[in-house]
GROMACS .gro file of N, CA and C in nm:
model
  264
    1MET      N    1  -0.522  23.506   2.538
    1MET     CA    2  -0.553  23.623   2.460
    1MET      C    3  -0.518  23.748   2.540
    2ARG      N    4  -0.446  23.839   2.477
    2ARG     CA    5  -0.402  23.959   2.544
    2ARG      C    6  -0.509  24.066   2.538
    3LYS      N    7  -0.521  24.143   2.648
    3LYS     CA    8  -0.616  24.254   2.649
    3LYS      C    9  -0.567  24.361   2.553
    4SER      N   10  -0.661  24.439   2.498
    4SER     CA   11  -0.622  24.549   2.409
    4SER      C   12  -0.558  24.660   2.491
    5SER      N   13  -0.484  24.746   2.423
    5SER     CA   14  -0.417  24.857   2.489
    5SER      C   15  -0.520  24.956   2.542
    6PRO      N   16  -0.489  25.023   2.654
    6PRO     CA   17  -0.581  25.120   2.711
    6PRO      C   18  -0.589  25.244   2.623
    7SER      N   19  -0.702  25.316   2.630
    7SER     CA   20  -0.721  25.431   2.542
    7SER      C   21  -0.730  25.565   2.615
    8THR      N   22  -0.730  25.566   2.747
    8THR     CA   23  -0.729  25.690   2.824
    8THR      C   24  -0.624  25.679   2.933
    9VAL      N   25  -0.585  25.795   2.987
    9VAL     CA   26  -0.485  25.793   3.094
    9VAL      C   27  -0.536  25.711   3.212
   10ALA      N   28  -0.663  25.728   3.248
   10ALA     CA   29  -0.720  25.649   3.358
   10ALA      C   30  -0.712  25.500   3.327
   11ALA      N   31  -0.740  25.465   3.203
   11ALA     CA   32  -0.733  25.324   3.163
   11ALA      C   33  -0.591  25.271   3.169
   12VAL      N   34  -0.494  25.357   3.140
   12VAL     CA   35  -0.353  25.316   3.148
   12VAL      C   36  -0.318  25.279   3.291
   13PHE      N   37  -0.363  25.360   3.388
   13PHE     CA   38  -0.337  25.329   3.528
   13PHE      C   39  -0.398  25.194   3.565
   14GLU      N   40  -0.521  25.173   3.524
   14GLU     CA   41  -0.588  25.045   3.552
   14GLU      C   42  -0.517  24.930   3.483
   15TYR      N   43  -0.473  24.953   3.361
   15TYR     CA   44  -0.401  24.851   3.284
   15TYR      C   45  -0.274  24.809   3.357
   16LEU      N   46  -0.195  24.907   3.397
   16LEU     CA   47  -0.069  24.876   3.463
   16LEU      C   48  -0.093  24.810   3.598
   17LEU      N   49  -0.187  24.862   3.674
   17LEU     CA   50  -0.214  24.805   3.806
   17LEU      C   51  -0.284  24.670   3.796
   18GLY      N   52  -0.381  24.658   3.708
   18GLY     CA   53  -0.460  24.537   3.698
   18GLY      C   54  -0.392  24.422   3.626
   19MET      N   55  -0.337  24.448   3.511
   19MET     CA   56  -0.279  24.340   3.431
   19MET      C   57  -0.148  24.289   3.490
   20ASP      N   58  -0.071  24.379   3.544
   20ASP     CA   59   0.062  24.340   3.587
   20ASP      C   60   0.077  24.334   3.739
   21GLY      N   61  -0.028  24.369   3.812
   21GLY     CA   62  -0.023  24.361   3.957
   21GLY      C   63   0.082  24.451   4.019
   22VAL      N   64   0.101  24.569   3.960
   22VAL     CA   65   0.205  24.661   4.007
   22VAL      C   66   0.144  24.754   4.111
   23ASN      N   67   0.134  24.705   4.235
   23ASN     CA   68   0.070  24.781   4.341
   23ASN      C   69   0.167  24.842   4.441
   24SER      N   70   0.292  24.804   4.437
   24SER     CA   71   0.391  24.855   4.531
   24SER      C   72   0.522  24.879   4.457
   25SER      N   73   0.615  24.942   4.525
   25SER     CA   74   0.748  24.964   4.467
   25SER      C   75   0.815  24.832   4.433
   26GLU      N   76   0.796  24.734   4.520
   26GLU     CA   77   0.855  24.602   4.496
   26GLU      C   78   0.794  24.536   4.372
   27ASP      N   79   0.661  24.551   4.358
   27ASP     CA   80   0.594  24.497   4.239
   27ASP      C   81   0.646  24.564   4.112
   28LEU      N   82   0.664  24.697   4.118
   28LEU     CA   83   0.714  24.770   4.002
   28LEU      C   84   0.855  24.723   3.967
   29ALA      N   85   0.939  24.707   4.067
   29ALA     CA   86   1.076  24.661   4.042
   29ALA      C   87   1.076  24.525   3.974
   30GLU      N   88   0.992  24.436   4.020
   30GLU     CA   89   0.982  24.302   3.959
   30GLU      C   90   0.929  24.312   3.815
   31TYR      N   91   0.829  24.397   3.796
   31TYR     CA   92   0.772  24.419   3.663
   31TYR      C   93   0.880  24.468   3.567
   32LEU      N   94   0.958  24.569   3.609
   32LEU     CA   95   1.062  24.626   3.523
   32LEU      C   96   1.173  24.525   3.495
   33LYS      N   97   1.204  24.446   3.594
   33LYS     CA   98   1.306  24.342   3.576
   33LYS      C   99   1.262  24.242   3.469
   34ASN      N  100   1.136  24.201   3.476
   34ASN     CA  101   1.084  24.102   3.381
   34ASN      C  102   1.050  24.161   3.245
   35LYS      N  103   0.986  24.276   3.244
   35LYS     CA  104   0.937  24.336   3.119
   35LYS      C  105   1.048  24.402   3.038
   36LEU      N  106   1.138  24.474   3.106
   36LEU     CA  107   1.243  24.548   3.036
   36LEU      C  108   1.381  24.486   3.052
   37ASN      N  109   1.386  24.377   3.129
   37ASN     CA  110   1.515  24.311   3.154
   37ASN      C  111   1.616  24.406   3.218
   38LEU      N  112   1.567  24.491   3.310
   38LEU     CA  113   1.655  24.585   3.378
   38LEU      C  114   1.737  24.513   3.483
   39PRO      N  115   1.864  24.549   3.495
   39PRO     CA  116   1.946  24.492   3.602
   39PRO      C  117   1.890  24.528   3.740
   40GLU      N  118   1.918  24.444   3.835
   40GLU     CA  119   1.865  24.457   3.972
   40GLU      C  120   1.890  24.595   4.032
   41ARG      N  121   2.009  24.651   4.012
   41ARG     CA  122   2.041  24.779   4.078
   41ARG      C  123   1.950  24.892   4.031
   42PHE      N  124   1.905  24.887   3.904
   42PHE     CA  125   1.814  24.991   3.855
   42PHE      C  126   1.673  24.967   3.906
   43CYS      N  127   1.634  24.843   3.916
   43CYS     CA  128   1.503  24.810   3.973
   43CYS      C  129   1.497  24.851   4.120
   44GLN      N  130   1.605  24.829   4.191
   44GLN     CA  131   1.613  24.867   4.332
   44GLN      C  132   1.595  25.017   4.351
   45ALA      N  133   1.638  25.096   4.254
   45ALA     CA  134   1.625  25.242   4.263
   45ALA      C  135   1.478  25.284   4.274
   46PHE      N  136   1.389  25.210   4.211
   46PHE     CA  137   1.246  25.242   4.221
   46PHE      C  138   1.194  25.210   4.361
   47ILE      N  139   1.243  25.105   4.421
   47ILE     CA  140   1.206  25.072   4.559
   47ILE      C  141   1.260  25.178   4.653
   48ASP      N  142   1.387  25.215   4.636
   48ASP     CA  143   1.451  25.314   4.722
   48ASP      C  144   1.382  25.450   4.716
   49ASN      N  145   1.318  25.479   4.604
   49ASN     CA  146   1.251  25.607   4.585
   49ASN      C  147   1.099  25.598   4.601
   50TYR      N  148   1.050  25.483   4.651
   50TYR     CA  149   0.908  25.463   4.681
   50TYR      C  150   0.818  25.489   4.561
   51ILE      N  151   0.859  25.440   4.445
   51ILE     CA  152   0.781  25.460   4.323
   51ILE      C  153   0.703  25.332   4.293
   52ASP      N  154   0.570  25.345   4.289
   52ASP     CA  155   0.485  25.230   4.257
   52ASP      C  156   0.431  25.245   4.115
   53GLY      N  157   0.337  25.161   4.077
   53GLY     CA  158   0.285  25.161   3.941
   53GLY      C  159   0.223  25.291   3.896
   54SER      N  160   0.142  25.353   3.982
   54SER     CA  161   0.076  25.477   3.941
   54SER      C  162   0.175  25.592   3.930
   55GLU      N  163   0.273  25.599   4.022
   55GLU     CA  164   0.374  25.704   4.013
   55GLU      C  165   0.468  25.682   3.895
   56PHE      N  166   0.491  25.557   3.861
   56PHE     CA  167   0.577  25.524   3.747
   56PHE      C  168   0.529  25.594   3.620
   57LEU      N  169   0.399  25.593   3.600
   57LEU     CA  170   0.342  25.652   3.478
   57LEU      C  171   0.352  25.804   3.476
   58LEU      N  172   0.378  25.866   3.589
   58LEU     CA  173   0.391  26.011   3.597
   58LEU      C  174   0.535  26.059   3.586
   59LEU      N  175   0.629  25.966   3.585
   59LEU     CA  176   0.770  26.004   3.582
   59LEU      C  177   0.808  26.070   3.450
   60THR      N  178   0.897  26.168   3.461
   60THR     CA  179   0.954  26.234   3.344
   60THR      C  180   1.100  26.190   3.330
   61ARG      N  181   1.159  26.224   3.218
   61ARG     CA  182   1.301  26.195   3.196
   61ARG      C  183   1.385  26.258   3.308
   62GLU      N  184   1.350  26.381   3.346
   62GLU     CA  185   1.423  26.451   3.451
   62GLU      C  186   1.410  26.378   3.585
   63ASP      N  187   1.290  26.332   3.617
   63ASP     CA  188   1.269  26.257   3.741
   63ASP      C  189   1.359  26.134   3.746
   64ILE      N  190   1.354  26.055   3.640
   64ILE     CA  191   1.430  25.929   3.637
   64ILE      C  192   1.579  25.956   3.642
   65SER      N  193   1.623  26.063   3.575
   65SER     CA  194   1.766  26.097   3.573
   65SER      C  195   1.819  26.135   3.710
   66GLN      N  196   1.731  26.168   3.804
   66GLN     CA  197   1.774  26.201   3.939
   66GLN      C  198   1.819  26.079   4.018
   67PHE      N  199   1.768  25.960   3.981
   67PHE     CA  200   1.806  25.841   4.057
   67PHE      C  201   1.861  25.726   3.972
   68ILE      N  202   1.863  25.744   3.840
   68ILE     CA  203   1.925  25.646   3.751
   68ILE      C  204   2.014  25.723   3.655
   69GLU      N  205   2.140  25.681   3.643
   69GLU     CA  206   2.235  25.759   3.566
   69GLU      C  207   2.253  25.720   3.420
   70PRO      N  208   2.273  25.598   3.384
   70PRO     CA  209   2.303  25.571   3.242
   70PRO      C  210   2.189  25.617   3.150
   71VAL      N  211   2.224  25.700   3.054
   71VAL     CA  212   2.125  25.756   2.962
   71VAL      C  213   2.047  25.647   2.890
   72GLY      N  214   2.113  25.540   2.852
   72GLY     CA  215   2.046  25.432   2.780
   72GLY      C  216   1.935  25.368   2.862
   73ILE      N  217   1.958  25.350   2.991
   73ILE     CA  218   1.856  25.292   3.079
   73ILE      C  219   1.740  25.389   3.095
   74VAL      N  220   1.773  25.518   3.113
   74VAL     CA  221   1.668  25.620   3.126
   74VAL      C  222   1.580  25.621   3.002
   75LYS      N  223   1.642  25.618   2.884
   75LYS     CA  224   1.565  25.619   2.759
   75LYS      C  225   1.477  25.495   2.746
   76LYS      N  226   1.529  25.382   2.787
   76LYS     CA  227   1.452  25.257   2.781
   76LYS      C  228   1.327  25.266   2.868
   77ILE      N  229   1.342  25.321   2.987
   77ILE     CA  230   1.230  25.336   3.080
   77ILE      C  231   1.129  25.436   3.026
   78ILE      N  232   1.177  25.551   2.978
   78ILE     CA  233   1.088  25.653   2.923
   78ILE      C  234   1.011  25.599   2.803
   79ARG      N  235   1.079  25.527   2.717
   79ARG     CA  236   1.012  25.469   2.600
   79ARG      C  237   0.899  25.375   2.644
   80HIS      N  238   0.924  25.297   2.749
   80HIS     CA  239   0.821  25.205   2.798
   80HIS      C  240   0.703  25.282   2.857
   81ILE      N  241   0.730  25.387   2.932
   81ILE     CA  242   0.622  25.469   2.987
   81ILE      C  243   0.539  25.527   2.873
   82GLU      N  244   0.605  25.577   2.770
   82GLU     CA  245   0.534  25.634   2.655
   82GLU      C  246   0.449  25.528   2.585
   83GLU      N  247   0.501  25.407   2.574
   83GLU     CA  248   0.424  25.298   2.513
   83GLU      C  249   0.299  25.266   2.595
   84LEU      N  250   0.313  25.268   2.727
   84LEU     CA  251   0.198  25.240   2.813
   84LEU      C  252   0.091  25.349   2.802
   85LYS      N  253   0.135  25.471   2.778
   85LYS     CA  254   0.041  25.583   2.768
   85LYS      C  255  -0.014  25.601   2.627
   86CYS      N  256   0.040  25.530   2.531
   86CYS     CA  257   0.002  25.547   2.391
   86CYS      C  258  -0.148  25.525   2.371
   87VAL      N  259  -0.210  25.618   2.303
   87VAL     CA  260  -0.353  25.608   2.273
   87VAL      C  261  -0.368  25.558   2.130
   88GLU      N  262  -0.441  25.449   2.116
   88GLU     CA  263  -0.463  25.394   1.981
   88GLU      C  264  -0.590  25.447   1.921
   0.00000   0.00000   0.00000
């Protein structure tokens, strides 16, 4: 049985860290590879930029565009961040 979606920003952080074990840049890269089917080179960019689960949720389109170039990949990541932050 899947946990319900988080309803506050604080709960989103706990959701991402707790449910998916995204505690380090390496964990985030693995999460993105599995969850979004991102190619390795884009996942590696999060490691190279020291972005972990909590920082991931704070990223903007502009932030991501600084280290990932294809617009389609950037949109895919932003859409996922927005889904994680979605309040039901």
